[in-house]
mmCIF file of C-alpha atoms in Angstrom:
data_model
loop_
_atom_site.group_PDB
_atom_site.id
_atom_site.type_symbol
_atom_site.label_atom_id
_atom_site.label_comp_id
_atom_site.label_asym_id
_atom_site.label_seq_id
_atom_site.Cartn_x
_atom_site.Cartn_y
_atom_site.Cartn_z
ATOM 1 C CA UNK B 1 99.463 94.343 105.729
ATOM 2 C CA UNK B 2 102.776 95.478 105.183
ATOM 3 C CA UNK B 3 102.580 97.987 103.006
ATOM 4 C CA UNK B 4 99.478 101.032 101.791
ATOM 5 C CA UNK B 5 96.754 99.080 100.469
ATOM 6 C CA UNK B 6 94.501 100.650 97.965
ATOM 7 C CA UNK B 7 91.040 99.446 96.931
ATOM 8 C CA UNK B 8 90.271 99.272 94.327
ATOM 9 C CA UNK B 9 92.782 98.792 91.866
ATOM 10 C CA UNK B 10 90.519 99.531 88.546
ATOM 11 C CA UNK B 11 87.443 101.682 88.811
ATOM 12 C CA UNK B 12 85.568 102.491 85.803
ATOM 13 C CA UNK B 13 82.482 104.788 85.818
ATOM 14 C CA UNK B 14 80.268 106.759 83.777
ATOM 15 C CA UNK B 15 80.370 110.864 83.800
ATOM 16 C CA UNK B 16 78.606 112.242 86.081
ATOM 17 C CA UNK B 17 78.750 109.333 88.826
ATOM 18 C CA UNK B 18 80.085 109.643 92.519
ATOM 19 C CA UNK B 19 83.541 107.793 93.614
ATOM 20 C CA UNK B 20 84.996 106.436 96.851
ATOM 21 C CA UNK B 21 88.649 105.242 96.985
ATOM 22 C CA UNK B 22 90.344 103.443 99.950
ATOM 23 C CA UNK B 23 93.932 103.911 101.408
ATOM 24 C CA UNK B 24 94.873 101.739 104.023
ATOM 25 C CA UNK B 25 98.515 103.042 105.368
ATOM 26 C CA UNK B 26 101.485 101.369 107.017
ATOM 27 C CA UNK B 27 100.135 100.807 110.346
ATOM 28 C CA UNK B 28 101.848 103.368 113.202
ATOM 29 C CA UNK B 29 102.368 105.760 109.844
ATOM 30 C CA UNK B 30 100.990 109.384 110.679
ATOM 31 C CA UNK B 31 101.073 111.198 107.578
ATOM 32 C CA UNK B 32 98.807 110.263 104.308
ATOM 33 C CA UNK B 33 98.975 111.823 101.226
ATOM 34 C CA UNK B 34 97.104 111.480 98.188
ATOM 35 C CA UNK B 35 98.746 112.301 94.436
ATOM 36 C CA UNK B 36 96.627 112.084 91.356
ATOM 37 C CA UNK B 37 99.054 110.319 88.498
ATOM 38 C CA UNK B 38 98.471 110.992 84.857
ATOM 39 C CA UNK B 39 99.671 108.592 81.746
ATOM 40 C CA UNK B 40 103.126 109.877 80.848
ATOM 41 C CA UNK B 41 103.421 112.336 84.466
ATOM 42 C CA UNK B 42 104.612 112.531 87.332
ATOM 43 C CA UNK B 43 102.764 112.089 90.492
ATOM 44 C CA UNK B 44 100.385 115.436 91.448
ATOM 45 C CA UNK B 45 100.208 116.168 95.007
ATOM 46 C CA UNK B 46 96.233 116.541 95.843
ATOM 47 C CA UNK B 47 96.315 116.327 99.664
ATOM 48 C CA UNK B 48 97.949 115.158 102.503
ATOM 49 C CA UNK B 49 96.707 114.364 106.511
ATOM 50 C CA UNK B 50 98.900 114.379 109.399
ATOM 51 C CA UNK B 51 96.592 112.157 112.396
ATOM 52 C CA UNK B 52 92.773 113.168 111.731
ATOM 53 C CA UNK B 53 93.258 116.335 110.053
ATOM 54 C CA UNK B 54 94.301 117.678 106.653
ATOM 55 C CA UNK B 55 97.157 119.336 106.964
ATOM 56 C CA UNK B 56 97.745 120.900 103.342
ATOM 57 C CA UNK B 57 94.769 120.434 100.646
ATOM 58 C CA UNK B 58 95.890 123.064 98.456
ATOM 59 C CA UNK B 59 96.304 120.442 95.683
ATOM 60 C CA UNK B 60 92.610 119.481 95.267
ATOM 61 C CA UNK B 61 91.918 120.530 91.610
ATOM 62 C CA UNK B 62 87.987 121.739 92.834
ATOM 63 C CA UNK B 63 85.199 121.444 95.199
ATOM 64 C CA UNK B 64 84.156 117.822 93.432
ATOM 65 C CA UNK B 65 87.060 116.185 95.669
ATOM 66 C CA UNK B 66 87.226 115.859 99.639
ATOM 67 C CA UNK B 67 89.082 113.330 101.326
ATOM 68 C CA UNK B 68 88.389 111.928 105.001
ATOM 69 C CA UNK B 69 90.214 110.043 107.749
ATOM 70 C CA UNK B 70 88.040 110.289 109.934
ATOM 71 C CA UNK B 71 90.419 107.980 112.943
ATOM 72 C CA UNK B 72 93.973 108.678 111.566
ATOM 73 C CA UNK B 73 94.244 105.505 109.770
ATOM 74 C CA UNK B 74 92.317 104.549 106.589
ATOM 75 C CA UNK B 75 91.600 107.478 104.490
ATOM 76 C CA UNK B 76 88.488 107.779 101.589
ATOM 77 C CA UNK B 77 89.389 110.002 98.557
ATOM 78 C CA UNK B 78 86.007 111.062 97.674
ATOM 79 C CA UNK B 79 85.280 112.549 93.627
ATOM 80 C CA UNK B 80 81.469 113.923 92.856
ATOM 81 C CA UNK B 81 80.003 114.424 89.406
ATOM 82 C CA UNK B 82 83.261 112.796 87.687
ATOM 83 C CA UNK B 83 84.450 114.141 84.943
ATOM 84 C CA UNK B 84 86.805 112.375 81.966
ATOM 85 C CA UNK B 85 89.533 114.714 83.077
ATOM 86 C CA UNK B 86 89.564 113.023 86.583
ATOM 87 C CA UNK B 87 90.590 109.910 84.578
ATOM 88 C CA UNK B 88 93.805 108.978 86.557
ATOM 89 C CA UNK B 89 95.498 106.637 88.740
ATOM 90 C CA UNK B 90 95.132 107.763 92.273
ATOM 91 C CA UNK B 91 98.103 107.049 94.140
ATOM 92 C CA UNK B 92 98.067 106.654 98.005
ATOM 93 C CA UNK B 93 101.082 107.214 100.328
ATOM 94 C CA UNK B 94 102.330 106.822 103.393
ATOM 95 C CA UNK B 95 104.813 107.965 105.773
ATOM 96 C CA UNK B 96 106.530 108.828 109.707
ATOM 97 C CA UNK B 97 106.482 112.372 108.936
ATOM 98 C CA UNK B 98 110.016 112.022 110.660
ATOM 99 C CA UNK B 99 111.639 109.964 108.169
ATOM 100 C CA UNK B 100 110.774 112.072 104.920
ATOM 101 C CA UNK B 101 110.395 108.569 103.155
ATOM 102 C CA UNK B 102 107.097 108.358 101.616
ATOM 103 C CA UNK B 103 105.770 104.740 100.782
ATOM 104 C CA UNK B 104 103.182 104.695 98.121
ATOM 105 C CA UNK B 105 100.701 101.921 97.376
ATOM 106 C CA UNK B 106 99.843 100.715 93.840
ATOM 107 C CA UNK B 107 97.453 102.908 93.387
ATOM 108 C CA UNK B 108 93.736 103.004 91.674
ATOM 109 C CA UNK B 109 92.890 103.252 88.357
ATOM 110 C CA UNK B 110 89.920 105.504 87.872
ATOM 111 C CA UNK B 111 88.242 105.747 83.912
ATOM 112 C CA UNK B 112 85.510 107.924 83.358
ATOM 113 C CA UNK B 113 83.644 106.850 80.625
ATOM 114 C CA UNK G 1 108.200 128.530 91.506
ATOM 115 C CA UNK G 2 106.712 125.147 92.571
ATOM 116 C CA UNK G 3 107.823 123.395 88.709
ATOM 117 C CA UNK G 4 110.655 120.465 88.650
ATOM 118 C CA UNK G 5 111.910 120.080 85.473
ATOM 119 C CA UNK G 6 113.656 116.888 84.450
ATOM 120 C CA UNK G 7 115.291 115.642 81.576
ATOM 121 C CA UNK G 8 115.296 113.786 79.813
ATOM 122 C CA UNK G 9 112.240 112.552 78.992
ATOM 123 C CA UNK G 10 113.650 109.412 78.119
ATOM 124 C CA UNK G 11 116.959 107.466 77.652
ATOM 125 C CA UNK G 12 117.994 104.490 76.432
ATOM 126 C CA UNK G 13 121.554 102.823 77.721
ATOM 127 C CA UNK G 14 123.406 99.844 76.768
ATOM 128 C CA UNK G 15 124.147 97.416 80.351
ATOM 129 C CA UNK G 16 127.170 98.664 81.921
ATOM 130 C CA UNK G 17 126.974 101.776 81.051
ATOM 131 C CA UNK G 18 126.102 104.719 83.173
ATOM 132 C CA UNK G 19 122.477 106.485 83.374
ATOM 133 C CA UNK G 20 122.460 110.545 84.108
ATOM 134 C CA UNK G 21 119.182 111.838 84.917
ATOM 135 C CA UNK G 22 118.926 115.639 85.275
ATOM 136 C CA UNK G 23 116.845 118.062 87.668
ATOM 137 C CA UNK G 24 116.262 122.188 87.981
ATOM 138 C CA UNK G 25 114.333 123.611 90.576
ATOM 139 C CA UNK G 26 113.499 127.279 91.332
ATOM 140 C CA UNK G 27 112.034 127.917 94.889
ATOM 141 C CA UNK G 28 114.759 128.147 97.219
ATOM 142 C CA UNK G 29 112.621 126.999 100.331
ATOM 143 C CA UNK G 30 113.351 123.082 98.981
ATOM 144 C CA UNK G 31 114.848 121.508 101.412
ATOM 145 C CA UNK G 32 114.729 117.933 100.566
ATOM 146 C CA UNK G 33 114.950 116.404 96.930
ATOM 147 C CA UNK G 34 114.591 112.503 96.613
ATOM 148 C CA UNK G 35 114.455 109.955 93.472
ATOM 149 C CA UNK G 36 111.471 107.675 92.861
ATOM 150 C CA UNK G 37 111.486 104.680 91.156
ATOM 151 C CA UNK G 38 108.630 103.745 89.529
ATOM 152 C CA UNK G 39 107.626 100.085 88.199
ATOM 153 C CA UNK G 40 104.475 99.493 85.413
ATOM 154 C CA UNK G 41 101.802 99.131 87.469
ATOM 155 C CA UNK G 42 103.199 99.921 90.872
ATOM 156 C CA UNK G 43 103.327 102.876 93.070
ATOM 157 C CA UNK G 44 106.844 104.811 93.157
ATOM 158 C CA UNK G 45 109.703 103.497 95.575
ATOM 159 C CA UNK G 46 112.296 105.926 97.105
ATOM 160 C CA UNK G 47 115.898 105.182 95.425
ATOM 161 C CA UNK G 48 117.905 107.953 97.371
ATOM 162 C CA UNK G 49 117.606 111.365 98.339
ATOM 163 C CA UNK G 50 119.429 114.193 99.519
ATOM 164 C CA UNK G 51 119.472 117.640 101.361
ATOM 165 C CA UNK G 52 120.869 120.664 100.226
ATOM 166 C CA UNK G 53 123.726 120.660 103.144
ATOM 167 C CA UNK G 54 125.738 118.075 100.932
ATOM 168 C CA UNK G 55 126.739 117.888 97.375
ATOM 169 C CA UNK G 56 126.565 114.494 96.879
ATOM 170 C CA UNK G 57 125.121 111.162 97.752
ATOM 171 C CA UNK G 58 126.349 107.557 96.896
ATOM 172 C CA UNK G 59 124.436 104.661 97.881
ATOM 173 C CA UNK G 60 125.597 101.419 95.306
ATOM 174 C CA UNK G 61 125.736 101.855 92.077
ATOM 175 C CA UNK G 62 123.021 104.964 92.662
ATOM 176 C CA UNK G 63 124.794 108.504 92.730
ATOM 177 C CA UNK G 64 122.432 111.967 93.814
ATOM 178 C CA UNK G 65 124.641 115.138 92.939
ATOM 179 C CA UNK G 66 123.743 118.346 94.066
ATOM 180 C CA UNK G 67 124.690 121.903 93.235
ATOM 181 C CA UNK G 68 122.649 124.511 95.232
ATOM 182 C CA UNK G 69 124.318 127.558 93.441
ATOM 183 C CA UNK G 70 122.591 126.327 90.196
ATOM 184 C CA UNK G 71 119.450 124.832 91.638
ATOM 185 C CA UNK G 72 119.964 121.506 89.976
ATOM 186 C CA UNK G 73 120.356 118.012 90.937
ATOM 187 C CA UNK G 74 121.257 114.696 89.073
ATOM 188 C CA UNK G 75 120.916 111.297 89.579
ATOM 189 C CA UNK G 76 123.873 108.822 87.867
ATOM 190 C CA UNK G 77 123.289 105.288 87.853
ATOM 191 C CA UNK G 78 126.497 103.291 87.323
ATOM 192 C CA UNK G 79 126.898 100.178 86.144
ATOM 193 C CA UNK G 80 123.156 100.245 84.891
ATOM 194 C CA UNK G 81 121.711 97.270 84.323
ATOM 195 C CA UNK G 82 118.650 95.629 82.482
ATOM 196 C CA UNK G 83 116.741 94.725 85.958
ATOM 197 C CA UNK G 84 117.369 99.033 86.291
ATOM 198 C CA UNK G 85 114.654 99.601 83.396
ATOM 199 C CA UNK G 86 111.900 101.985 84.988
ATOM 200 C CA UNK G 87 110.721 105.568 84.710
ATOM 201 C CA UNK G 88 112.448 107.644 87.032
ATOM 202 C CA UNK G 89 110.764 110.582 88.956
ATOM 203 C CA UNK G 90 113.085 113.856 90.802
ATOM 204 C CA UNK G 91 111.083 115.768 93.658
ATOM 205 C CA UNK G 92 111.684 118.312 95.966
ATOM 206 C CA UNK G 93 109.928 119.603 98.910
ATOM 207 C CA UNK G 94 109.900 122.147 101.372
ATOM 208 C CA UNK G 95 109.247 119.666 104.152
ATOM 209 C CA UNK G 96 109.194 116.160 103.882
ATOM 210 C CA UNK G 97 105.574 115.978 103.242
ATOM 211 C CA UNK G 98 103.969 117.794 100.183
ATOM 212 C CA UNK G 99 106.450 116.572 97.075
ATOM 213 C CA UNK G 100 106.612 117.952 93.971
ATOM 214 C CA UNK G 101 107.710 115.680 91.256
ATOM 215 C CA UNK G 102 109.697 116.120 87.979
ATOM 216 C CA UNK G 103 107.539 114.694 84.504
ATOM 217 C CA UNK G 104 109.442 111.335 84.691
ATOM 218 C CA UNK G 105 111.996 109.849 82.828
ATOM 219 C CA UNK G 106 111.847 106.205 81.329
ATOM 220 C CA UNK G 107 114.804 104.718 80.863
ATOM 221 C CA UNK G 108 115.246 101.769 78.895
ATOM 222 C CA UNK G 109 119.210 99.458 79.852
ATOM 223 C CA UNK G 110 119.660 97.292 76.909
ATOM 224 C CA UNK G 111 121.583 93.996 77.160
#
């Protein structure tokens, strides 16, 4: 495609309950980052890869979140036990590392009931 | 050390007129501070950015000034427009990868 693809775009869950979101990036892109957005905030950085590895994960709130990319492309944001206060949109970007330019995807909507 | 503060938090400006969007930072390691624009329902989009080795950016009717001495940054839209209507997010960085990003500001052009 030509641009990050998330999946999926709504996820609702009960408390408690394990989650898996998708990124797909721009394909060639090297870097992936993860932000958590709340209603009314501005994007919170929660991760980012560069290739295979995570470069900087200082931003995961707790041990309940891990994220994998396991061969430098598609990345899973993984949440265990969710909690309400993980209710967010989980945005997904993309980038050349070079450029600075981060493209984002639409995102996913997680509600934990 | 890591906070962005923008304001406002939201503004509201008849067409034609011109949008200012402000920006303070406080760790002197940013080296990089772009605009987002951000849609309903859509991921943000890079408007324009800037590095601290210039003053000030113009790219169309979308204006970045810069003033390292104070550690703050504006965005001025000119011209603004209905189609312009969006929340607007500063960021800064001390590479190009990890972002931190102002609270947002939604700004409303009325026709």
């Amino acid at each position: 495609g030509a641009g990050v693809s998330q999946t999926p775009s709504n996820k609702v869950t009960e408390k408690g309950k394990y989650v898996e979101l998708r990124c797909d990036p721009i394909s060639g892109h090297t870097a992936l980052y993860w932000y958590r957005q709340s209603l009314g905030q501005g994007p919170e950085f929660l991760i980012y890869f560069q290739g295979t590895g995570a470069a900087d994960d200082s931003g995961l709130p707790n041990d309940r979140f891990f994220a994998v990319r396991p061969e430098g492309s598609v990345s899973t944001l993984k949440i265990q036990r969710t909690e309400r206060g993980d209710s967010a949109v989980y945005l997904c970007a993309s980038s050349t590392f070079e450029s600075g330019e981060l493209f984002f995807g639409e995102g996913s909507r997680l509600t934990v009931l | 050390q890591q906070q962005v503060k923008q304001s406002p938090q939201s503004l509201i400006v008849q067409k034609g007129g011109i949008s200012i969007i402000n920006c303070a930072y406080e760790n002197t390691a940013f080296d990089y501070f772009p605009w987002y624009q951000q849609f309903p329902g859509k991921g943000p989009a890079l408007l324009i950015a800037i590095r601290p080795d210039v003053s000030e950016k113009k790219e169309g009717r979308f204006t970045i000034s810069f003033n390292k001495s104070a550690k703050q940054f504006s965005l001025h839209i000119m011209d603004s427009q209905p189609g312009d209507s969006a929340t607007y997010f500063c960021a800064a960085s001390p590479n190009t990868g990890k972002l931190i990003f102002g609270q947002g500001t939604t700004l409303q052009v009325k026709p």
